[in-house]
Amino acid sequence: MAREWHVTFEGEEPGTADDFILTFTDMKEVVGNYLGLKEVVMKTLANLIKAHQNYSAIGNIKEIQPPPGEQVNIRGVWALLGIDKEGLRFGFLFVAMREGSILVGVWPKPYAEAVKQNERLLGGVINSMLRDPDNWRRVDVILPLE
């Protein structure tokens, strides 16, 4: 059985009617382990959100179901979702730790499968989000609901 993280996001309206769930493939299944995220990435994202209209931060994570054997506090979970100029969608799920954040999942499944074949595709997309804001229709840092 695939190791997956199921994340429920709040829809436009409060309540469950228009909530949606994204299923992130666990990084242990994709590359064999979780990956650390350098603190400079968070600072860069914060600066991009301030400088570009297509970058935003919103509180929208409502619930999280980790894979078996993993435990996580929803307050420490955040996602980075992007849609590039070609309409391709990419998602990264992180868990904040004392020392920084770790990447625990990627979305969608075809992207996770591509990363399994070529790990450089992982860093390539994240680097593009950080270094080429004009290549993205939108990039959202999504935090837990308050």
Short mmCIF file of C-alpha atoms in Angstrom, two decimals:
data_model
loop_
_atom_site.label_atom_id
_atom_site.label_comp_id
_atom_site.label_asym_id
_atom_site.label_seq_id
_atom_site.Cartn_x
_atom_site.Cartn_y
_atom_site.Cartn_z
CA MET A 1 0.00 0.00 0.00
CA ALA A 2 1.28 3.44 -0.90
CA ARG A 3 2.41 5.75 1.88
CA GLU A 4 0.32 8.89 1.54
CA TRP A 5 -0.53 12.06 3.41
CA HIS A 6 -4.16 13.16 3.02
CA VAL A 7 -4.58 16.88 3.57
CA THR A 8 -8.01 18.50 3.78
CA PHE A 9 -8.16 22.14 2.73
CA GLU A 10 -11.00 24.54 3.55
CA GLY A 11 -13.02 25.51 0.48
CA GLU A 12 -14.29 28.99 -0.34
CA GLU A 13 -17.07 28.74 2.25
CA PRO A 14 -16.72 27.64 5.89
CA GLY A 15 -17.97 24.11 6.52
CA THR A 16 -17.34 20.85 4.70
CA ALA A 17 -19.43 21.25 1.52
CA ASP A 18 -16.62 22.58 -0.66
CA ASP A 19 -13.56 21.29 1.19
CA PHE A 20 -11.04 19.45 -0.96
CA ILE A 21 -8.39 16.84 -0.24
CA LEU A 22 -4.97 16.52 -1.83
CA THR A 23 -3.07 13.27 -1.49
CA PHE A 24 0.68 13.77 -1.16
CA THR A 25 2.98 10.80 -1.82
CA ASP A 26 5.26 10.21 1.16
CA MET A 27 8.91 11.13 0.49
CA LYS A 28 10.08 7.85 2.03
CA GLU A 29 8.34 6.15 -0.88
CA VAL A 30 9.65 8.65 -3.46
CA VAL A 31 13.33 9.03 -2.49
CA GLY A 32 13.71 6.82 0.59
CA ASN A 33 13.63 9.45 3.34
CA TYR A 34 12.42 12.89 4.40
CA LEU A 35 14.46 15.86 3.25
CA GLY A 36 15.46 18.92 5.24
CA LEU A 37 14.61 22.41 4.02
CA LYS A 38 17.11 25.19 4.49
CA GLU A 39 15.90 28.20 6.46
CA VAL A 40 16.87 30.48 3.56
CA VAL A 41 14.01 28.95 1.58
CA MET A 42 11.48 30.24 4.13
CA LYS A 43 13.02 33.70 4.07
CA THR A 44 13.01 33.72 0.27
CA LEU A 45 9.34 32.68 0.17
CA ALA A 46 8.45 35.43 2.65
CA ASN A 47 10.19 38.01 0.45
CA LEU A 48 8.48 36.69 -2.70
CA ILE A 49 5.06 36.94 -1.00
CA LYS A 50 5.78 40.59 -0.16
CA ALA A 51 7.09 41.42 -3.65
CA HIS A 52 4.82 39.52 -6.06
CA GLN A 53 1.03 39.43 -6.42
CA ASN A 54 1.12 35.83 -7.68
CA TYR A 55 2.64 34.66 -4.36
CA SER A 56 0.52 34.45 -1.22
CA ALA A 57 0.27 32.90 2.25
CA ILE A 58 -3.08 31.68 3.53
CA GLY A 59 -4.39 29.64 6.43
CA ASN A 60 -6.33 26.84 4.79
CA ILE A 61 -5.21 23.41 6.08
CA LYS A 62 -8.12 21.91 7.99
CA GLU A 63 -7.07 18.32 8.68
CA ILE A 64 -4.17 15.96 8.06
CA GLN A 65 -4.01 12.18 7.92
CA PRO A 66 -0.39 10.97 7.90
CA PRO A 67 0.65 7.55 6.66
CA PRO A 68 0.64 4.67 9.17
CA GLY A 69 3.39 5.02 11.75
CA GLU A 70 3.74 8.79 11.37
CA GLN A 71 2.42 11.27 13.90
CA VAL A 72 2.20 15.00 13.33
CA ASN A 73 0.64 18.03 14.98
CA ILE A 74 -1.43 19.92 12.41
CA ARG A 75 -0.02 23.21 13.72
CA GLY A 76 3.39 22.22 12.35
CA VAL A 77 2.20 21.30 8.86
CA TRP A 78 2.39 23.61 5.86
CA ALA A 79 2.17 23.19 2.11
CA LEU A 80 3.72 24.91 -0.88
CA LEU A 81 1.46 24.71 -3.93
CA GLY A 82 2.15 26.19 -7.34
CA ILE A 83 0.67 26.45 -10.83
CA ASP A 84 3.20 27.28 -13.54
CA LYS A 85 2.57 29.28 -16.73
CA GLU A 86 1.82 26.01 -18.57
CA GLY A 87 -0.91 25.13 -16.05
CA LEU A 88 1.11 22.33 -14.43
CA ARG A 89 0.44 21.93 -10.71
CA PHE A 90 3.00 21.02 -8.07
CA GLY A 91 2.67 20.55 -4.34
CA PHE A 92 5.06 20.01 -1.45
CA LEU A 93 4.06 19.11 2.10
CA PHE A 94 6.30 20.13 4.99
CA VAL A 95 6.42 19.58 8.72
CA ALA A 96 8.03 22.30 10.83
CA MET A 97 10.59 21.03 13.32
CA ARG A 98 12.73 22.84 15.89
CA GLU A 99 15.65 22.94 13.45
CA GLY A 100 13.62 23.95 10.39
CA SER A 101 11.18 22.13 8.12
CA ILE A 102 11.29 18.73 6.47
CA LEU A 103 9.71 17.77 3.19
CA VAL A 104 7.40 14.81 3.83
CA GLY A 105 5.29 14.62 0.67
CA VAL A 106 4.87 15.66 -2.97
CA TRP A 107 1.81 16.02 -5.20
CA PRO A 108 0.46 15.05 -7.70
CA LYS A 109 1.18 11.34 -8.08
CA PRO A 110 2.61 11.63 -11.67
CA TYR A 111 5.11 14.22 -10.39
CA ALA A 112 6.04 11.92 -7.47
CA GLU A 113 6.63 9.09 -9.98
CA ALA A 114 8.80 11.37 -12.13
CA VAL A 115 10.86 12.39 -9.06
CA LYS A 116 11.37 8.68 -8.28
CA GLN A 117 13.01 8.34 -11.69
CA ASN A 118 14.98 11.61 -11.49
CA GLU A 119 15.45 13.24 -8.09
CA ARG A 120 16.70 16.45 -9.70
CA LEU A 121 13.11 17.19 -10.75
CA LEU A 122 12.35 17.84 -7.09
CA GLY A 123 14.92 20.58 -6.59
CA GLY A 124 14.26 21.95 -10.07
CA VAL A 125 10.64 22.83 -9.33
CA ILE A 126 11.35 24.26 -5.88
CA ASN A 127 14.26 26.32 -7.27
CA SER A 128 12.02 27.62 -10.04
CA MET A 129 9.46 28.73 -7.46
CA LEU A 130 12.19 30.57 -5.56
CA ARG A 131 14.17 32.03 -8.47
CA ASP A 132 11.70 32.57 -11.32
CA PRO A 133 8.46 34.11 -10.00
CA ASP A 134 7.42 35.14 -13.53
CA ASN A 135 7.19 31.44 -14.50
CA TRP A 136 4.32 30.91 -12.04
CA ARG A 137 0.65 31.82 -12.34
CA ARG A 138 0.45 31.42 -8.58
CA VAL A 139 2.40 30.06 -5.64
CA ASP A 140 0.73 29.63 -2.28
CA VAL A 141 2.22 28.91 1.12
CA ILE A 142 -0.68 27.25 2.90
CA LEU A 143 -0.76 27.12 6.67
CA PRO A 144 -3.16 25.48 9.16
CA LEU A 145 -6.44 27.26 9.85
CA GLU A 146 -6.28 29.43 12.95
#
